[in-house]
Amino acid sequence: MTGARRARRGWFSKNTAALATLVLAIPLAGWWTTRSDYKSWYDAEPRDPVVVSAGGTSYNNAIWYGASVEQDPRPVRAGSGDALPDGTTRIRVYFRIQVNQLSALDGLGGCQLHLRAPDGRIWDDTLIADDYQDRPTGCTGGYDDKPESWRGKLAQYYVKPVAGKPFETVAVFVVPTSVAGSVQPTITFATKLPQYLAFPR
């Protein structure tokens, strides 16, 4: 046996434990990284519906009632409204919420309003849709201490929510016309994922 061969054999025998550790550590590190990434994605994917009943469903310290969906709604205020891309439709959704204590509104501030198609696609509400909104947006209700005269009969919806009394919030969406009749209103909370509120149409 040559000296070089003896040196190699000696090196392998001295480093057997380190090599075995390396052989185990590399796949384990790969598995752990993949598992961590998958878990992050899995936990952030809204997949567990909490179905809201017509009579009201208690969730996240509030009571949620059935949503009202309007397809291709007319503007509620004077204005032309934004032109839509071909093959799309505007959807307006009214959500009804009630809190028994106003402090519960703090926990509703992180809500995200969506429309969900049967194939799993999700659309967020359109941020610029003032001509189509006659209610506050978001889940915390109104933000004014008193009604403003120009709001007329809609003023009641812009008063801060009252404990024990339902109030409405609105969201406007733009979706492909092909799914406009089948999309379902949903609400997610970052702190509650993978659960989401599902409002039957």
GROMACS .gro file of C-alpha atoms in nm:
model
  201
    1MET     CA    1   0.000   0.000   0.000
    2THR     CA    2   0.143   0.336  -0.100
    3GLY     CA    3   0.192   0.618   0.144
    4ALA     CA    4  -0.075   0.831  -0.026
    5ARG     CA    5  -0.332   0.552   0.003
    6ARG     CA    6  -0.245   0.498   0.370
    7ALA     CA    7  -0.283   0.874   0.431
    8ARG     CA    8  -0.627   0.880   0.271
    9ARG     CA    9  -0.740   0.576   0.468
   10GLY     CA   10  -0.612   0.739   0.786
   11TRP     CA   11  -0.795   1.064   0.709
   12PHE     CA   12  -1.125   0.883   0.649
   13SER     CA   13  -1.092   0.677   0.967
   14LYS     CA   14  -1.019   0.988   1.171
   15ASN     CA   15  -1.312   1.183   1.021
   16THR     CA   16  -1.577   0.910   1.002
   17ALA     CA   17  -1.796   1.072   1.268
   18ALA     CA   18  -1.776   1.413   1.103
   19LEU     CA   19  -1.862   1.269   0.761
   20ALA     CA   20  -2.156   1.072   0.902
   21THR     CA   21  -2.284   1.386   1.072
   22LEU     CA   22  -2.254   1.578   0.746
   23VAL     CA   23  -2.439   1.308   0.552
   24LEU     CA   24  -2.726   1.332   0.800
   25ALA     CA   25  -2.718   1.711   0.851
   26ILE     CA   26  -2.751   1.819   0.487
   27PRO     CA   27  -3.078   1.632   0.413
   28LEU     CA   28  -3.210   1.724   0.758
   29ALA     CA   29  -3.138   2.094   0.699
   30GLY     CA   30  -3.307   2.074   0.359
   31TRP     CA   31  -3.611   1.900   0.508
   32TRP     CA   32  -3.634   2.150   0.794
   33THR     CA   33  -3.614   2.451   0.559
   34THR     CA   34  -3.873   2.306   0.322
   35ARG     CA   35  -4.102   2.214   0.611
   36SER     CA   36  -4.072   2.564   0.760
   37ASP     CA   37  -4.152   2.731   0.426
   38TYR     CA   38  -4.445   2.496   0.366
   39LYS     CA   39  -4.584   2.555   0.717
   40SER     CA   40  -4.560   2.934   0.670
   41TRP     CA   41  -4.750   2.909   0.342
   42TYR     CA   42  -5.001   2.659   0.478
   43ASP     CA   43  -5.079   2.865   0.788
   44ALA     CA   44  -5.126   3.182   0.580
   45GLU     CA   45  -5.367   3.022   0.331
   46PRO     CA   46  -5.737   3.086   0.411
   47ARG     CA   47  -5.888   2.739   0.380
   48ASP     CA   48  -6.106   2.674   0.687
   49PRO     CA   49  -6.440   2.852   0.634
   50VAL     CA   50  -6.651   2.970   0.925
   51VAL     CA   51  -6.990   2.989   0.752
   52VAL     CA   52  -7.204   3.284   0.858
   53SER     CA   53  -7.569   3.196   0.914
   54ALA     CA   54  -7.858   3.427   0.829
   55GLY     CA   55  -7.946   3.463   1.196
   56GLY     CA   56  -7.595   3.568   1.293
   57THR     CA   57  -7.270   3.396   1.378
   58SER     CA   58  -7.043   3.490   1.668
   59TYR     CA   59  -6.677   3.522   1.567
   60ASN     CA   60  -6.381   3.728   1.690
   61ASN     CA   61  -6.588   3.906   1.959
   62ALA     CA   62  -6.850   4.024   1.709
   63ILE     CA   63  -7.173   3.895   1.559
   64TRP     CA   64  -7.175   3.865   1.179
   65TYR     CA   65  -7.489   3.854   0.969
   66GLY     CA   66  -7.553   3.756   0.608
   67ALA     CA   67  -7.399   3.982   0.342
   68SER     CA   68  -7.591   4.155   0.064
   69VAL     CA   69  -7.435   4.130  -0.283
   70GLU     CA   70  -7.508   4.366  -0.574
   71GLN     CA   71  -7.375   4.287  -0.920
   72ASP     CA   72  -7.306   4.579  -1.155
   73PRO     CA   73  -7.439   4.838  -0.906
   74ARG     CA   74  -7.524   5.195  -0.998
   75PRO     CA   75  -7.314   5.476  -0.848
   76VAL     CA   76  -7.464   5.606  -0.524
   77ARG     CA   77  -7.331   5.959  -0.578
   78ALA     CA   78  -7.321   6.187  -0.877
   79GLY     CA   79  -7.020   6.097  -1.086
   80SER     CA   80  -6.930   5.892  -1.384
   81GLY     CA   81  -6.751   5.617  -1.197
   82ASP     CA   82  -6.435   5.458  -1.326
   83ALA     CA   83  -6.456   5.276  -1.659
   84LEU     CA   84  -6.392   4.904  -1.618
   85PRO     CA   85  -6.169   4.685  -1.835
   86ASP     CA   86  -6.352   4.467  -2.088
   87GLY     CA   87  -6.482   4.141  -1.946
   88THR     CA   88  -6.502   4.265  -1.586
   89THR     CA   89  -6.790   4.347  -1.354
   90ARG     CA   90  -6.819   4.558  -1.043
   91ILE     CA   91  -6.957   4.391  -0.728
   92ARG     CA   92  -7.072   4.580  -0.419
   93VAL     CA   93  -7.109   4.392  -0.091
   94TYR     CA   94  -7.270   4.510   0.231
   95PHE     CA   95  -7.151   4.334   0.547
   96ARG     CA   96  -7.358   4.355   0.871
   97ILE     CA   97  -7.171   4.345   1.202
   98GLN     CA   98  -7.263   4.389   1.567
   99VAL     CA   99  -7.044   4.424   1.873
  100ASN     CA  100  -7.177   4.406   2.227
  101GLN     CA  101  -6.888   4.615   2.358
  102LEU     CA  102  -6.724   4.894   2.157
  103SER     CA  103  -6.382   4.780   2.278
  104ALA     CA  104  -6.430   4.474   2.054
  105LEU     CA  105  -6.386   4.702   1.749
  106ASP     CA  106  -6.012   4.714   1.826
  107GLY     CA  107  -5.986   4.347   1.734
  108LEU     CA  108  -6.164   4.399   1.401
  109GLY     CA  109  -5.923   4.657   1.264
  110GLY     CA  110  -5.708   4.406   1.078
  111CYS     CA  111  -5.986   4.258   0.866
  112GLN     CA  112  -5.943   4.204   0.493
  113LEU     CA  113  -6.252   4.193   0.271
  114HIS     CA  114  -6.244   3.957  -0.027
  115LEU     CA  115  -6.447   3.783  -0.293
  116ARG     CA  116  -6.368   3.416  -0.346
  117ALA     CA  117  -6.445   3.222  -0.665
  118PRO     CA  118  -6.536   2.851  -0.653
  119ASP     CA  119  -6.196   2.767  -0.806
  120GLY     CA  120  -6.016   2.935  -0.514
  121ARG     CA  121  -5.920   3.265  -0.678
  122ILE     CA  122  -5.949   3.563  -0.442
  123TRP     CA  123  -6.001   3.935  -0.512
  124ASP     CA  124  -5.947   4.219  -0.266
  125ASP     CA  125  -6.178   4.518  -0.243
  126THR     CA  126  -6.113   4.808  -0.480
  127LEU     CA  127  -5.957   5.100  -0.298
  128ILE     CA  128  -6.078   5.374  -0.534
  129ALA     CA  129  -6.454   5.334  -0.564
  130ASP     CA  130  -6.596   5.639  -0.389
  131ASP     CA  131  -6.887   5.678  -0.629
  132TYR     CA  132  -7.009   5.331  -0.527
  133GLN     CA  133  -6.967   5.349  -0.151
  134ASP     CA  134  -7.239   5.477   0.078
  135ARG     CA  135  -7.108   5.319   0.396
  136PRO     CA  136  -6.777   5.320   0.579
  137THR     CA  137  -6.525   5.063   0.462
  138GLY     CA  138  -6.351   4.810   0.686
  139CYS     CA  139  -6.487   4.619   0.982
  140THR     CA  140  -6.471   4.893   1.246
  141GLY     CA  141  -6.769   5.089   1.118
  142GLY     CA  142  -6.811   5.465   1.106
  143TYR     CA  143  -6.558   5.721   1.215
  144ASP     CA  144  -6.754   6.045   1.271
  145ASP     CA  145  -6.888   6.160   1.606
  146LYS     CA  146  -7.200   6.317   1.455
  147PRO     CA  147  -7.392   6.307   1.125
  148GLU     CA  148  -7.298   6.553   0.852
  149SER     CA  149  -7.590   6.731   0.683
  150TRP     CA  150  -7.491   6.640   0.327
  151ARG     CA  151  -7.526   6.271   0.401
  152GLY     CA  152  -7.901   6.298   0.449
  153LYS     CA  153  -8.069   5.966   0.525
  154LEU     CA  154  -7.733   5.785   0.497
  155ALA     CA  155  -7.593   5.978   0.793
  156GLN     CA  156  -7.688   5.704   1.041
  157TYR     CA  157  -7.433   5.472   0.884
  158TYR     CA  158  -7.148   5.714   0.943
  159VAL     CA  159  -7.206   5.753   1.315
  160LYS     CA  160  -6.975   5.551   1.536
  161PRO     CA  161  -7.119   5.202   1.597
  162VAL     CA  162  -7.341   5.156   1.898
  163ALA     CA  163  -7.291   4.858   2.126
  164GLY     CA  164  -7.557   4.593   2.067
  165LYS     CA  165  -7.681   4.745   1.740
  166PRO     CA  166  -7.590   4.609   1.394
  167PHE     CA  167  -7.411   4.841   1.153
  168GLU     CA  168  -7.316   4.802   0.788
  169THR     CA  169  -6.986   4.835   0.606
  170VAL     CA  170  -6.934   4.821   0.230
  171ALA     CA  171  -6.671   4.683  -0.005
  172VAL     CA  172  -6.651   4.722  -0.382
  173PHE     CA  173  -6.475   4.469  -0.606
  174VAL     CA  174  -6.393   4.430  -0.974
  175VAL     CA  175  -6.394   4.068  -1.094
  176PRO     CA  176  -6.411   3.883  -1.428
  177THR     CA  177  -6.769   3.877  -1.557
  178SER     CA  178  -6.745   3.499  -1.596
  179VAL     CA  179  -6.737   3.449  -1.217
  180ALA     CA  180  -6.942   3.751  -1.105
  181GLY     CA  181  -7.248   3.539  -1.032
  182SER     CA  182  -7.065   3.280  -0.826
  183VAL     CA  183  -6.815   3.473  -0.613
  184GLN     CA  184  -6.862   3.450  -0.237
  185PRO     CA  185  -6.790   3.736   0.007
  186THR     CA  186  -6.527   3.646   0.265
  187ILE     CA  187  -6.336   3.818   0.544
  188THR     CA  188  -5.995   3.719   0.676
  189PHE     CA  189  -5.801   3.827   0.982
  190ALA     CA  190  -5.422   3.782   0.992
  191THR     CA  191  -5.448   3.663   1.352
  192LYS     CA  192  -5.712   3.400   1.266
  193LEU     CA  193  -5.569   3.238   0.952
  194PRO     CA  194  -5.619   2.976   0.817
  195GLN     CA  195  -5.982   3.042   0.918
  196TYR     CA  196  -6.197   3.283   0.721
  197LEU     CA  197  -6.554   3.407   0.740
  198ALA     CA  198  -6.764   3.282   0.449
  199PHE     CA  199  -7.091   3.459   0.363
  200PRO     CA  200  -7.329   3.245   0.152
  201ARG     CA  201  -7.496   3.420  -0.142
   0.00000   0.00000   0.00000
